[in-house]
C-alpha cells in the first residue's frame, strides 16, 4: 500500500502551534508526517508537556512509512532566536515564513500531497517588515493558483469566503462579477472532485442587510451578485441567492445547501465557529494540493500552559488524509 506524505508546520513559534504538533504526534496516522520547522523548539515543547517525541531527519528518497506515535520526521528550519511561549519576537518572523516556504517546496516538488498548518501571527510578521496577509494568499502565490478559496468546515456545515483578510471598508470594491464567478467555479469544481458531491448546492449571501432590501440598503445584490448568479445558473450551476445573511444559517436553509458562500470574513465565520469551534477545519480550495488548518489563532495566552486543545489540529490532519486518499 502506498503511504502518502503530509507536511505539518509549527506555526507561530511563541504560540500554541509547536505544542499542538507534539500532541498530535502521539497518535497513529496512515500517512508519513513530516514536521517542518525548528527541531529544538518542538523537542522543548514536548519535554514541557512530558510527552515522548523522537525526531528523525526527513529523507525524501526513503520509502514513506505510516506515522508511529511519539515519532516525527523532521525537515529542520531553525529559528533565528529561541522562542519564548507567549512572547512574540519579530526576529523569528522570517524563519517562520521560511518553514512555511519549505513545506510549500515539498508540495511543489510532489514530495508531499498535503500541508497542514497551525496558525501564524500576521501582526508580528508585518511588524518585521514582511507583507503577509495569511497562509491562503502565500500558498496560492507560490503554487501558482490564480483563485484560492478559503472554506471552513464544522461537521456538515461548510462556509466559504469571497474575500478573506481585508478591512471591512475595502470589501465592496472586491465584490465583482469576475471574482464571484471565479470563486464559484472553484467551489463547484472542488466540491465535485474532493468531496464527491455530484451537483453542489451553493447558497450565496448578499453583502448588505436583507440582501439589499430591493436596492434600499445597497445595490451590490442588484447590480453584481444577482446577474452573476443568473449567468452561472444558465451554465448549469445550482445557486441560491443572493440570500440575507441573517436567515441563511437557519437549520431549514442549511438543509437545502452543501456550502454557504459569504461575502466577507466576519459575515460567515462567526456562525461556523459558534457551531463547531475547536473541531472545525480550515481548507484552502483551488490549490494543486490539499491544505488544511485549524479554526483558531496563535493563543499566546495559552502557550506554554499545557491547556491548548489539539482537537482542531487533529481534525485538520484527519481531513487532509481523507481528501488525499479519496
PDB file of C-alpha atoms in Angstrom:
ATOM      1  CA  UNK A   1       0.000   0.000   0.000  1.00  0.00           C
ATOM      2  CA  UNK A   2       1.288   3.462  -0.884  1.00  0.00           C
ATOM      3  CA  UNK A   3       1.696   5.697   2.152  1.00  0.00           C
ATOM      4  CA  UNK A   4       1.051   9.395   1.456  1.00  0.00           C
ATOM      5  CA  UNK A   5       3.161  12.138   2.960  1.00  0.00           C
ATOM      6  CA  UNK A   6       1.812  15.132   4.867  1.00  0.00           C
ATOM      7  CA  UNK A   7       3.905  18.142   5.866  1.00  0.00           C
ATOM      8  CA  UNK A   8       2.946  19.871   9.113  1.00  0.00           C
ATOM      9  CA  UNK A   9       4.401  23.242  10.027  1.00  0.00           C
ATOM     10  CA  UNK A  10       4.780  24.541  13.597  1.00  0.00           C
ATOM     11  CA  UNK A  11       3.054  27.896  13.180  1.00  0.00           C
ATOM     12  CA  UNK A  12       3.981  30.933  15.268  1.00  0.00           C
ATOM     13  CA  UNK A  13       6.850  29.696  17.481  1.00  0.00           C
ATOM     14  CA  UNK A  14       5.649  31.677  20.524  1.00  0.00           C
ATOM     15  CA  UNK A  15       2.099  30.359  20.157  1.00  0.00           C
ATOM     16  CA  UNK A  16       0.435  27.030  20.787  1.00  0.00           C
ATOM     17  CA  UNK A  17       1.343  25.531  17.392  1.00  0.00           C
ATOM     18  CA  UNK A  18       4.526  23.689  18.409  1.00  0.00           C
ATOM     19  CA  UNK A  19       2.938  22.059  21.454  1.00  0.00           C
ATOM     20  CA  UNK A  20      -0.146  21.075  19.443  1.00  0.00           C
ATOM     21  CA  UNK A  21       2.118  19.354  16.913  1.00  0.00           C
ATOM     22  CA  UNK A  22       3.817  17.486  19.768  1.00  0.00           C
ATOM     23  CA  UNK A  23       0.387  16.389  20.994  1.00  0.00           C
ATOM     24  CA  UNK A  24      -0.971  15.158  17.650  1.00  0.00           C
ATOM     25  CA  UNK A  25       2.298  13.277  17.101  1.00  0.00           C
ATOM     26  CA  UNK A  26       1.237  10.955  19.928  1.00  0.00           C
ATOM     27  CA  UNK A  27      -1.424   9.301  17.758  1.00  0.00           C
ATOM     28  CA  UNK A  28      -1.004   6.926  14.794  1.00  0.00           C
ATOM     29  CA  UNK A  29      -1.754   8.177  11.288  1.00  0.00           C
ATOM     30  CA  UNK A  30      -1.928   6.296   7.999  1.00  0.00           C
ATOM     31  CA  UNK A  31       0.488   8.765   6.420  1.00  0.00           C
ATOM     32  CA  UNK A  32       4.094   9.831   6.887  1.00  0.00           C
ATOM     33  CA  UNK A  33       4.069  13.020   8.941  1.00  0.00           C
ATOM     34  CA  UNK A  34       6.882  15.493   8.337  1.00  0.00           C
ATOM     35  CA  UNK A  35       7.329  18.348  10.788  1.00  0.00           C
ATOM     36  CA  UNK A  36       8.801  21.412   9.093  1.00  0.00           C
ATOM     37  CA  UNK A  37      10.439  23.839  11.481  1.00  0.00           C
ATOM     38  CA  UNK A  38      12.872  24.092  14.369  1.00  0.00           C
ATOM     39  CA  UNK A  39      13.504  20.709  15.959  1.00  0.00           C
ATOM     40  CA  UNK A  40      14.824  22.198  19.199  1.00  0.00           C
ATOM     41  CA  UNK A  41      11.607  24.180  19.624  1.00  0.00           C
ATOM     42  CA  UNK A  42       9.464  21.115  19.016  1.00  0.00           C
ATOM     43  CA  UNK A  43      11.537  18.962  21.367  1.00  0.00           C
ATOM     44  CA  UNK A  44      11.394  21.594  24.106  1.00  0.00           C
ATOM     45  CA  UNK A  45       7.608  21.819  23.919  1.00  0.00           C
ATOM     46  CA  UNK A  46       7.315  18.035  24.084  1.00  0.00           C
ATOM     47  CA  UNK A  47       9.534  17.939  27.179  1.00  0.00           C
ATOM     48  CA  UNK A  48       7.457  20.673  28.831  1.00  0.00           C
ATOM     49  CA  UNK A  49       4.339  18.575  28.223  1.00  0.00           C
ATOM     50  CA  UNK A  50       6.087  15.396  29.407  1.00  0.00           C
ATOM     51  CA  UNK A  51       5.424  13.780  26.018  1.00  0.00           C
ATOM     52  CA  UNK A  52       7.749  11.281  24.330  1.00  0.00           C
ATOM     53  CA  UNK A  53       8.948  12.543  20.969  1.00  0.00           C
ATOM     54  CA  UNK A  54      11.736  11.242  18.760  1.00  0.00           C
ATOM     55  CA  UNK A  55      12.708  13.391  15.779  1.00  0.00           C
ATOM     56  CA  UNK A  56      14.346  11.748  12.759  1.00  0.00           C
ATOM     57  CA  UNK A  57      15.790  13.759   9.844  1.00  0.00           C
ATOM     58  CA  UNK A  58      13.480  13.563   6.843  1.00  0.00           C
ATOM     59  CA  UNK A  59      14.872  11.814   3.764  1.00  0.00           C
ATOM     60  CA  UNK A  60      12.761  12.329   0.664  1.00  0.00           C
ATOM     61  CA  UNK A  61      14.485   9.365  -1.008  1.00  0.00           C
ATOM     62  CA  UNK A  62      13.337   6.881   1.638  1.00  0.00           C
ATOM     63  CA  UNK A  63      10.169   4.837   1.262  1.00  0.00           C
ATOM     64  CA  UNK A  64       7.340   6.581   3.163  1.00  0.00           C
ATOM     65  CA  UNK A  65       6.150   4.829   6.301  1.00  0.00           C
ATOM     66  CA  UNK A  66       2.996   5.428   8.327  1.00  0.00           C
ATOM     67  CA  UNK A  67       3.359   7.712  11.320  1.00  0.00           C
ATOM     68  CA  UNK A  68       4.043   5.946  14.614  1.00  0.00           C
ATOM     69  CA  UNK A  69       3.060   7.549  17.949  1.00  0.00           C
ATOM     70  CA  UNK A  70       5.832   9.567  19.559  1.00  0.00           C
ATOM     71  CA  UNK A  71       7.860   9.753  16.337  1.00  0.00           C
ATOM     72  CA  UNK A  72       8.212  12.504  13.767  1.00  0.00           C
ATOM     73  CA  UNK A  73      10.231  13.028  10.633  1.00  0.00           C
ATOM     74  CA  UNK A  74      11.795  16.492  10.714  1.00  0.00           C
ATOM     75  CA  UNK A  75      12.752  18.930   7.994  1.00  0.00           C
ATOM     76  CA  UNK A  76      14.892  21.319  10.021  1.00  0.00           C
ATOM     77  CA  UNK A  77      14.323  25.057   9.541  1.00  0.00           C
ATOM     78  CA  UNK A  78      15.996  26.745  12.525  1.00  0.00           C
ATOM     79  CA  UNK A  79      14.666  29.839  14.242  1.00  0.00           C
ATOM     80  CA  UNK A  80      16.740  32.995  14.453  1.00  0.00           C
ATOM     81  CA  UNK A  81      16.427  33.133  18.261  1.00  0.00           C
ATOM     82  CA  UNK A  82      14.950  30.881  20.916  1.00  0.00           C
ATOM     83  CA  UNK A  83      11.174  31.241  21.145  1.00  0.00           C
ATOM     84  CA  UNK A  84       9.567  32.077  24.484  1.00  0.00           C
ATOM     85  CA  UNK A  85       5.960  30.893  24.890  1.00  0.00           C
ATOM     86  CA  UNK A  86       3.548  33.801  24.751  1.00  0.00           C
ATOM     87  CA  UNK A  87       6.160  36.368  23.715  1.00  0.00           C
ATOM     88  CA  UNK A  88       6.214  37.446  20.065  1.00  0.00           C
ATOM     89  CA  UNK A  89       9.599  38.229  18.533  1.00  0.00           C
ATOM     90  CA  UNK A  90       9.975  39.888  15.146  1.00  0.00           C
ATOM     91  CA  UNK A  91      13.413  38.290  14.779  1.00  0.00           C
ATOM     92  CA  UNK A  92      11.724  34.930  14.185  1.00  0.00           C
ATOM     93  CA  UNK A  93       9.271  36.186  11.560  1.00  0.00           C
ATOM     94  CA  UNK A  94      11.483  35.478   8.546  1.00  0.00           C
ATOM     95  CA  UNK A  95      12.443  31.989   9.706  1.00  0.00           C
ATOM     96  CA  UNK A  96       8.834  31.144  10.500  1.00  0.00           C
ATOM     97  CA  UNK A  97       7.876  32.036   6.950  1.00  0.00           C
ATOM     98  CA  UNK A  98      10.908  30.110   5.688  1.00  0.00           C
ATOM     99  CA  UNK A  99       9.453  26.971   7.293  1.00  0.00           C
ATOM    100  CA  UNK A 100       6.146  27.527   5.518  1.00  0.00           C
ATOM    101  CA  UNK A 101       8.001  28.061   2.246  1.00  0.00           C
ATOM    102  CA  UNK A 102       9.961  24.838   2.808  1.00  0.00           C
ATOM    103  CA  UNK A 103       6.694  22.939   3.203  1.00  0.00           C
ATOM    104  CA  UNK A 104       5.390  24.576   0.023  1.00  0.00           C
ATOM    105  CA  UNK A 105       8.568  23.494  -1.779  1.00  0.00           C
ATOM    106  CA  UNK A 106       7.893  19.901  -0.724  1.00  0.00           C
ATOM    107  CA  UNK A 107       4.397  20.177  -2.184  1.00  0.00           C
ATOM    108  CA  UNK A 108       5.584  21.872  -5.366  1.00  0.00           C
ATOM    109  CA  UNK A 109       8.071  19.061  -5.886  1.00  0.00           C
ATOM    110  CA  UNK A 110       5.433  16.385  -5.389  1.00  0.00           C
ATOM    111  CA  UNK A 111       7.105  15.096  -2.218  1.00  0.00           C
ATOM    112  CA  UNK A 112       4.023  15.670  -0.050  1.00  0.00           C
ATOM    113  CA  UNK A 113       0.367  15.514  -1.013  1.00  0.00           C
ATOM    114  CA  UNK A 114      -0.876  17.832   1.730  1.00  0.00           C
ATOM    115  CA  UNK A 115       0.206  20.632   4.043  1.00  0.00           C
ATOM    116  CA  UNK A 116      -1.337  21.075   7.497  1.00  0.00           C
ATOM    117  CA  UNK A 117      -0.705  24.367   9.267  1.00  0.00           C
ATOM    118  CA  UNK A 118      -1.094  25.588  12.834  1.00  0.00           C
ATOM    119  CA  UNK A 119      -1.737  29.352  12.979  1.00  0.00           C
ATOM    120  CA  UNK A 120       0.714  32.119  12.221  1.00  0.00           C
ATOM    121  CA  UNK A 121       0.600  35.609  13.744  1.00  0.00           C
ATOM    122  CA  UNK A 122       0.094  38.084  10.905  1.00  0.00           C
ATOM    123  CA  UNK A 123       0.840  41.079  13.107  1.00  0.00           C
ATOM    124  CA  UNK A 124       4.360  40.099  14.148  1.00  0.00           C
ATOM    125  CA  UNK A 125       5.281  39.154  10.567  1.00  0.00           C
ATOM    126  CA  UNK A 126       4.111  42.524   9.266  1.00  0.00           C
ATOM    127  CA  UNK A 127       5.816  44.278  12.184  1.00  0.00           C
ATOM    128  CA  UNK A 128       9.034  42.624  10.994  1.00  0.00           C
ATOM    129  CA  UNK A 129       8.648  44.404   7.664  1.00  0.00           C
ATOM    130  CA  UNK A 130       7.300  41.445   5.667  1.00  0.00           C
ATOM    131  CA  UNK A 131       3.964  41.989   3.941  1.00  0.00           C
ATOM    132  CA  UNK A 132       1.844  38.974   4.843  1.00  0.00           C
ATOM    133  CA  UNK A 133      -1.927  38.648   4.707  1.00  0.00           C
ATOM    134  CA  UNK A 134      -2.200  34.948   5.501  1.00  0.00           C
ATOM    135  CA  UNK A 135      -1.446  31.333   4.641  1.00  0.00           C
ATOM    136  CA  UNK A 136      -4.094  31.278   1.913  1.00  0.00           C
ATOM    137  CA  UNK A 137      -2.586  34.059  -0.132  1.00  0.00           C
ATOM    138  CA  UNK A 138       1.023  32.886   0.244  1.00  0.00           C
ATOM    139  CA  UNK A 139       0.198  29.297  -0.702  1.00  0.00           C
ATOM    140  CA  UNK A 140      -1.712  30.458  -3.757  1.00  0.00           C
ATOM    141  CA  UNK A 141       1.057  32.780  -4.920  1.00  0.00           C
ATOM    142  CA  UNK A 142       3.790  30.175  -4.576  1.00  0.00           C
ATOM    143  CA  UNK A 143       1.782  27.285  -6.000  1.00  0.00           C
ATOM    144  CA  UNK A 144       0.521  29.268  -8.969  1.00  0.00           C
ATOM    145  CA  UNK A 145      -3.147  29.111  -8.007  1.00  0.00           C
ATOM    146  CA  UNK A 146      -4.972  32.093  -9.528  1.00  0.00           C
ATOM    147  CA  UNK A 147      -8.062  31.863  -7.323  1.00  0.00           C
ATOM    148  CA  UNK A 148      -7.669  30.373  -3.848  1.00  0.00           C
ATOM    149  CA  UNK A 149     -10.836  29.960  -1.817  1.00  0.00           C
ATOM    150  CA  UNK A 150     -10.945  29.764   1.970  1.00  0.00           C
ATOM    151  CA  UNK A 151     -13.553  27.319   3.248  1.00  0.00           C
ATOM    152  CA  UNK A 152     -14.141  26.207   6.830  1.00  0.00           C
ATOM    153  CA  UNK A 153     -15.988  23.037   7.810  1.00  0.00           C
ATOM    154  CA  UNK A 154     -17.640  22.052  11.072  1.00  0.00           C
ATOM    155  CA  UNK A 155     -19.320  18.711  10.565  1.00  0.00           C
ATOM    156  CA  UNK A 156     -21.697  19.104   7.642  1.00  0.00           C
ATOM    157  CA  UNK A 157     -21.621  22.919   7.777  1.00  0.00           C
ATOM    158  CA  UNK A 158     -19.319  24.446   5.156  1.00  0.00           C
ATOM    159  CA  UNK A 159     -18.722  28.179   4.816  1.00  0.00           C
ATOM    160  CA  UNK A 160     -16.564  29.631   2.035  1.00  0.00           C
ATOM    161  CA  UNK A 161     -15.420  33.243   1.662  1.00  0.00           C
ATOM    162  CA  UNK A 162     -15.489  35.501  -1.370  1.00  0.00           C
ATOM    163  CA  UNK A 163     -12.978  37.874   0.274  1.00  0.00           C
ATOM    164  CA  UNK A 164     -10.627  36.938   3.093  1.00  0.00           C
ATOM    165  CA  UNK A 165      -8.347  39.184   5.127  1.00  0.00           C
ATOM    166  CA  UNK A 166      -9.444  42.675   4.161  1.00  0.00           C
ATOM    167  CA  UNK A 167     -10.516  45.750   6.124  1.00  0.00           C
ATOM    168  CA  UNK A 168     -14.296  45.949   6.044  1.00  0.00           C
ATOM    169  CA  UNK A 169     -14.268  49.239   4.122  1.00  0.00           C
ATOM    170  CA  UNK A 170     -12.338  47.529   1.293  1.00  0.00           C
ATOM    171  CA  UNK A 171     -14.790  44.646   0.830  1.00  0.00           C
ATOM    172  CA  UNK A 172     -17.403  46.217  -1.511  1.00  0.00           C
ATOM    173  CA  UNK A 173     -14.795  47.120  -4.117  1.00  0.00           C
ATOM    174  CA  UNK A 174     -13.701  43.468  -4.247  1.00  0.00           C
ATOM    175  CA  UNK A 175     -17.184  42.161  -4.986  1.00  0.00           C
ATOM    176  CA  UNK A 176     -17.038  41.946  -8.759  1.00  0.00           C
ATOM    177  CA  UNK A 177     -18.616  39.675 -11.323  1.00  0.00           C
ATOM    178  CA  UNK A 178     -15.176  38.310 -12.208  1.00  0.00           C
ATOM    179  CA  UNK A 179     -14.205  37.430  -8.645  1.00  0.00           C
ATOM    180  CA  UNK A 180     -17.617  35.967  -7.834  1.00  0.00           C
ATOM    181  CA  UNK A 181     -17.544  33.831 -10.971  1.00  0.00           C
ATOM    182  CA  UNK A 182     -14.014  32.578 -10.303  1.00  0.00           C
ATOM    183  CA  UNK A 183     -14.743  31.679  -6.672  1.00  0.00           C
ATOM    184  CA  UNK A 184     -17.977  29.891  -7.510  1.00  0.00           C
ATOM    185  CA  UNK A 185     -16.241  27.916 -10.252  1.00  0.00           C
ATOM    186  CA  UNK A 186     -13.567  26.783  -7.782  1.00  0.00           C
ATOM    187  CA  UNK A 187     -16.208  25.829  -5.212  1.00  0.00           C
ATOM    188  CA  UNK A 188     -18.180  23.860  -7.794  1.00  0.00           C
ATOM    189  CA  UNK A 189     -15.118  22.029  -9.078  1.00  0.00           C
ATOM    190  CA  UNK A 190     -13.670  21.179  -5.657  1.00  0.00           C
ATOM    191  CA  UNK A 191     -16.945  20.012  -4.104  1.00  0.00           C
ATOM    192  CA  UNK A 192     -17.319  17.605  -7.002  1.00  0.00           C
ATOM    193  CA  UNK A 193     -13.706  16.416  -7.158  1.00  0.00           C
ATOM    194  CA  UNK A 194     -12.663  16.410  -3.492  1.00  0.00           C
ATOM    195  CA  UNK A 195     -15.960  15.816  -1.710  1.00  0.00           C
ATOM    196  CA  UNK A 196     -17.803  13.654  -4.216  1.00  0.00           C
ATOM    197  CA  UNK A 197     -20.869  15.923  -4.398  1.00  0.00           C
ATOM    198  CA  UNK A 198     -22.203  15.348  -7.899  1.00  0.00           C
ATOM    199  CA  UNK A 199     -24.290  18.534  -8.105  1.00  0.00           C
ATOM    200  CA  UNK A 200     -23.262  21.014  -5.402  1.00  0.00           C
ATOM    201  CA  UNK A 201     -25.976  23.273  -3.992  1.00  0.00           C
ATOM    202  CA  UNK A 202     -24.348  26.620  -3.219  1.00  0.00           C
ATOM    203  CA  UNK A 203     -26.067  29.305  -1.142  1.00  0.00           C
ATOM    204  CA  UNK A 204     -24.700  32.790  -1.889  1.00  0.00           C
ATOM    205  CA  UNK A 205     -25.152  35.560   0.662  1.00  0.00           C
ATOM    206  CA  UNK A 206     -25.805  39.171  -0.178  1.00  0.00           C
ATOM    207  CA  UNK A 207     -23.447  41.879   1.006  1.00  0.00           C
ATOM    208  CA  UNK A 208     -25.955  44.190   2.660  1.00  0.00           C
ATOM    209  CA  UNK A 209     -28.590  43.700   5.385  1.00  0.00           C
ATOM    210  CA  UNK A 210     -31.651  41.919   3.990  1.00  0.00           C
ATOM    211  CA  UNK A 211     -29.617  41.318   0.801  1.00  0.00           C
ATOM    212  CA  UNK A 212     -30.017  44.983  -0.066  1.00  0.00           C
ATOM    213  CA  UNK A 213     -33.777  45.269   0.591  1.00  0.00           C
ATOM    214  CA  UNK A 214     -34.535  45.703  -3.100  1.00  0.00           C
ATOM    215  CA  UNK A 215     -31.849  48.341  -3.521  1.00  0.00           C
ATOM    216  CA  UNK A 216     -32.837  50.465  -0.496  1.00  0.00           C
ATOM    217  CA  UNK A 217     -29.890  49.176   1.587  1.00  0.00           C
ATOM    218  CA  UNK A 218     -27.324  48.853  -1.184  1.00  0.00           C
ATOM    219  CA  UNK A 219     -27.179  47.906  -4.847  1.00  0.00           C
ATOM    220  CA  UNK A 220     -24.402  45.269  -4.964  1.00  0.00           C
ATOM    221  CA  UNK A 221     -27.012  42.500  -4.983  1.00  0.00           C
ATOM    222  CA  UNK A 222     -28.953  44.032  -7.879  1.00  0.00           C
ATOM    223  CA  UNK A 223     -26.022  45.193  -9.985  1.00  0.00           C
ATOM    224  CA  UNK A 224     -23.411  42.469  -9.390  1.00  0.00           C
ATOM    225  CA  UNK A 225     -24.398  39.412  -7.372  1.00  0.00           C
ATOM    226  CA  UNK A 226     -27.817  38.518  -8.829  1.00  0.00           C
ATOM    227  CA  UNK A 227     -26.809  38.969 -12.505  1.00  0.00           C
ATOM    228  CA  UNK A 228     -23.670  36.885 -11.991  1.00  0.00           C
ATOM    229  CA  UNK A 229     -25.657  34.084 -10.349  1.00  0.00           C
ATOM    230  CA  UNK A 230     -28.154  34.161 -13.221  1.00  0.00           C
ATOM    231  CA  UNK A 231     -25.354  33.766 -15.746  1.00  0.00           C
ATOM    232  CA  UNK A 232     -23.859  30.819 -13.873  1.00  0.00           C
ATOM    233  CA  UNK A 233     -27.256  29.170 -13.388  1.00  0.00           C
ATOM    234  CA  UNK A 234     -27.666  29.248 -17.155  1.00  0.00           C
ATOM    235  CA  UNK A 235     -24.429  27.225 -17.296  1.00  0.00           C
ATOM    236  CA  UNK A 236     -25.939  24.563 -15.032  1.00  0.00           C
ATOM    237  CA  UNK A 237     -24.791  25.561 -11.548  1.00  0.00           C
ATOM    238  CA  UNK A 238     -27.231  25.116  -8.644  1.00  0.00           C
ATOM    239  CA  UNK A 239     -27.037  28.504  -6.922  1.00  0.00           C
ATOM    240  CA  UNK A 240     -29.381  30.007  -4.335  1.00  0.00           C
ATOM    241  CA  UNK A 241     -29.344  33.701  -3.616  1.00  0.00           C
ATOM    242  CA  UNK A 242     -28.383  36.353  -3.027  1.00  0.00           C
ATOM    243  CA  UNK A 243     -29.712  35.484   0.431  1.00  0.00           C
ATOM    244  CA  UNK A 244     -29.986  37.648   3.545  1.00  0.00           C
ATOM    245  CA  UNK A 245     -27.187  36.550   5.860  1.00  0.00           C
ATOM    246  CA  UNK A 246     -29.360  36.756   8.970  1.00  0.00           C
ATOM    247  CA  UNK A 247     -31.646  33.926   7.812  1.00  0.00           C
ATOM    248  CA  UNK A 248     -29.329  31.863   5.591  1.00  0.00           C
ATOM    249  CA  UNK A 249     -27.939  29.913   8.549  1.00  0.00           C
ATOM    250  CA  UNK A 250     -31.229  28.629   9.910  1.00  0.00           C
ATOM    251  CA  UNK A 251     -31.396  24.812  10.034  1.00  0.00           C
ATOM    252  CA  UNK A 252     -34.042  24.677   7.310  1.00  0.00           C
ATOM    253  CA  UNK A 253     -31.982  26.860   4.972  1.00  0.00           C
ATOM    254  CA  UNK A 254     -28.770  24.923   5.603  1.00  0.00           C
ATOM    255  CA  UNK A 255     -30.530  21.633   4.864  1.00  0.00           C
ATOM    256  CA  UNK A 256     -31.025  22.899   1.304  1.00  0.00           C
ATOM    257  CA  UNK A 257     -27.358  23.600   0.512  1.00  0.00           C
ATOM    258  CA  UNK A 258     -23.916  21.990   0.592  1.00  0.00           C
ATOM    259  CA  UNK A 259     -21.939  25.182   1.195  1.00  0.00           C
ATOM    260  CA  UNK A 260     -22.616  28.827   2.045  1.00  0.00           C
ATOM    261  CA  UNK A 261     -20.566  31.482   0.258  1.00  0.00           C
ATOM    262  CA  UNK A 262     -20.165  34.581   2.452  1.00  0.00           C
ATOM    263  CA  UNK A 263     -19.068  37.897   1.036  1.00  0.00           C
ATOM    264  CA  UNK A 264     -16.525  38.634   3.780  1.00  0.00           C
ATOM    265  CA  UNK A 265     -14.706  37.057   6.706  1.00  0.00           C
ATOM    266  CA  UNK A 266     -16.898  38.064   9.633  1.00  0.00           C
ATOM    267  CA  UNK A 267     -20.159  37.538   7.777  1.00  0.00           C
ATOM    268  CA  UNK A 268     -19.825  33.769   7.728  1.00  0.00           C
ATOM    269  CA  UNK A 269     -17.155  32.599  10.130  1.00  0.00           C
ATOM    270  CA  UNK A 270     -18.724  33.635  13.450  1.00  0.00           C
ATOM    271  CA  UNK A 271     -21.657  31.320  12.709  1.00  0.00           C
ATOM    272  CA  UNK A 272     -19.399  28.427  11.789  1.00  0.00           C
ATOM    273  CA  UNK A 273     -17.165  28.877  14.812  1.00  0.00           C
ATOM    274  CA  UNK A 274     -20.168  29.082  17.108  1.00  0.00           C
ATOM    275  CA  UNK A 275     -21.356  25.789  15.651  1.00  0.00           C
ATOM    276  CA  UNK A 276     -18.062  23.932  15.923  1.00  0.00           C
ATOM    277  CA  UNK A 277     -15.181  25.906  17.427  1.00  0.00           C
ATOM    278  CA  UNK A 278     -12.322  23.619  18.365  1.00  0.00           C
ATOM    279  CA  UNK A 279     -13.478  20.949  15.910  1.00  0.00           C
ATOM    280  CA  UNK A 280     -13.661  22.977  12.700  1.00  0.00           C
ATOM    281  CA  UNK A 281     -11.156  22.752   9.854  1.00  0.00           C
ATOM    282  CA  UNK A 282      -9.917  25.480   7.524  1.00  0.00           C
ATOM    283  CA  UNK A 283      -9.253  24.385   3.926  1.00  0.00           C
ATOM    284  CA  UNK A 284      -7.718  26.242   1.012  1.00  0.00           C
ATOM    285  CA  UNK A 285      -9.508  25.240  -2.184  1.00  0.00           C
ATOM    286  CA  UNK A 286      -8.162  25.896  -5.655  1.00  0.00           C
ATOM    287  CA  UNK A 287      -4.628  24.647  -4.928  1.00  0.00           C
ATOM    288  CA  UNK A 288      -2.924  21.727  -6.689  1.00  0.00           C
ATOM    289  CA  UNK A 289      -2.506  20.093  -3.263  1.00  0.00           C
ATOM    290  CA  UNK A 290      -4.583  19.651  -0.129  1.00  0.00           C
ATOM    291  CA  UNK A 291      -4.057  22.273   2.575  1.00  0.00           C
ATOM    292  CA  UNK A 292      -5.894  22.218   5.889  1.00  0.00           C
ATOM    293  CA  UNK A 293      -5.517  24.227   9.059  1.00  0.00           C
ATOM    294  CA  UNK A 294      -7.059  24.896  12.450  1.00  0.00           C
ATOM    295  CA  UNK A 295     -10.027  27.113  13.283  1.00  0.00           C
ATOM    296  CA  UNK A 296      -8.221  29.185  15.916  1.00  0.00           C
ATOM    297  CA  UNK A 297      -5.387  31.649  16.320  1.00  0.00           C
ATOM    298  CA  UNK A 298      -1.991  31.508  17.975  1.00  0.00           C
ATOM    299  CA  UNK A 299      -3.491  31.623  21.504  1.00  0.00           C
ATOM    300  CA  UNK A 300      -0.477  33.348  23.048  1.00  0.00           C
ATOM    301  CA  UNK A 301      -2.185  33.355  26.429  1.00  0.00           C
ATOM    302  CA  UNK A 302      -2.302  29.542  26.419  1.00  0.00           C
ATOM    303  CA  UNK A 303       1.187  28.944  25.008  1.00  0.00           C
ATOM    304  CA  UNK A 304       3.346  27.014  27.442  1.00  0.00           C
ATOM    305  CA  UNK A 305       0.489  26.288  29.861  1.00  0.00           C
ATOM    306  CA  UNK A 306      -0.315  22.814  28.546  1.00  0.00           C
ATOM    307  CA  UNK A 307      -4.009  23.780  28.281  1.00  0.00           C
ATOM    308  CA  UNK A 308      -4.267  24.183  24.499  1.00  0.00           C
ATOM    309  CA  UNK A 309      -6.806  21.833  22.906  1.00  0.00           C
ATOM    310  CA  UNK A 310      -5.414  19.839  19.936  1.00  0.00           C
ATOM    311  CA  UNK A 311      -8.869  18.851  18.614  1.00  0.00           C
ATOM    312  CA  UNK A 312      -8.904  21.220  15.641  1.00  0.00           C
ATOM    313  CA  UNK A 313      -5.404  20.202  14.546  1.00  0.00           C
ATOM    314  CA  UNK A 314      -6.408  16.542  14.868  1.00  0.00           C
ATOM    315  CA  UNK A 315      -9.425  17.254  12.652  1.00  0.00           C
ATOM    316  CA  UNK A 316      -7.224  19.103  10.169  1.00  0.00           C
ATOM    317  CA  UNK A 317      -4.918  16.089   9.887  1.00  0.00           C
ATOM    318  CA  UNK A 318      -7.808  13.644   9.564  1.00  0.00           C
ATOM    319  CA  UNK A 319      -9.447  15.806   6.891  1.00  0.00           C
ATOM    320  CA  UNK A 320      -6.205  16.148   4.920  1.00  0.00           C
ATOM    321  CA  UNK A 321      -5.726  12.371   4.962  1.00  0.00           C
ATOM    322  CA  UNK A 322      -9.327  11.752   3.910  1.00  0.00           C
ATOM    323  CA  UNK A 323      -9.066  14.193   0.998  1.00  0.00           C
ATOM    324  CA  UNK A 324      -5.788  12.864  -0.366  1.00  0.00           C
ATOM    325  CA  UNK A 325      -6.913   9.237  -0.135  1.00  0.00           C
ATOM    326  CA  UNK A 326     -10.357   9.817  -1.681  1.00  0.00           C
TER     327      UNK A 326
END
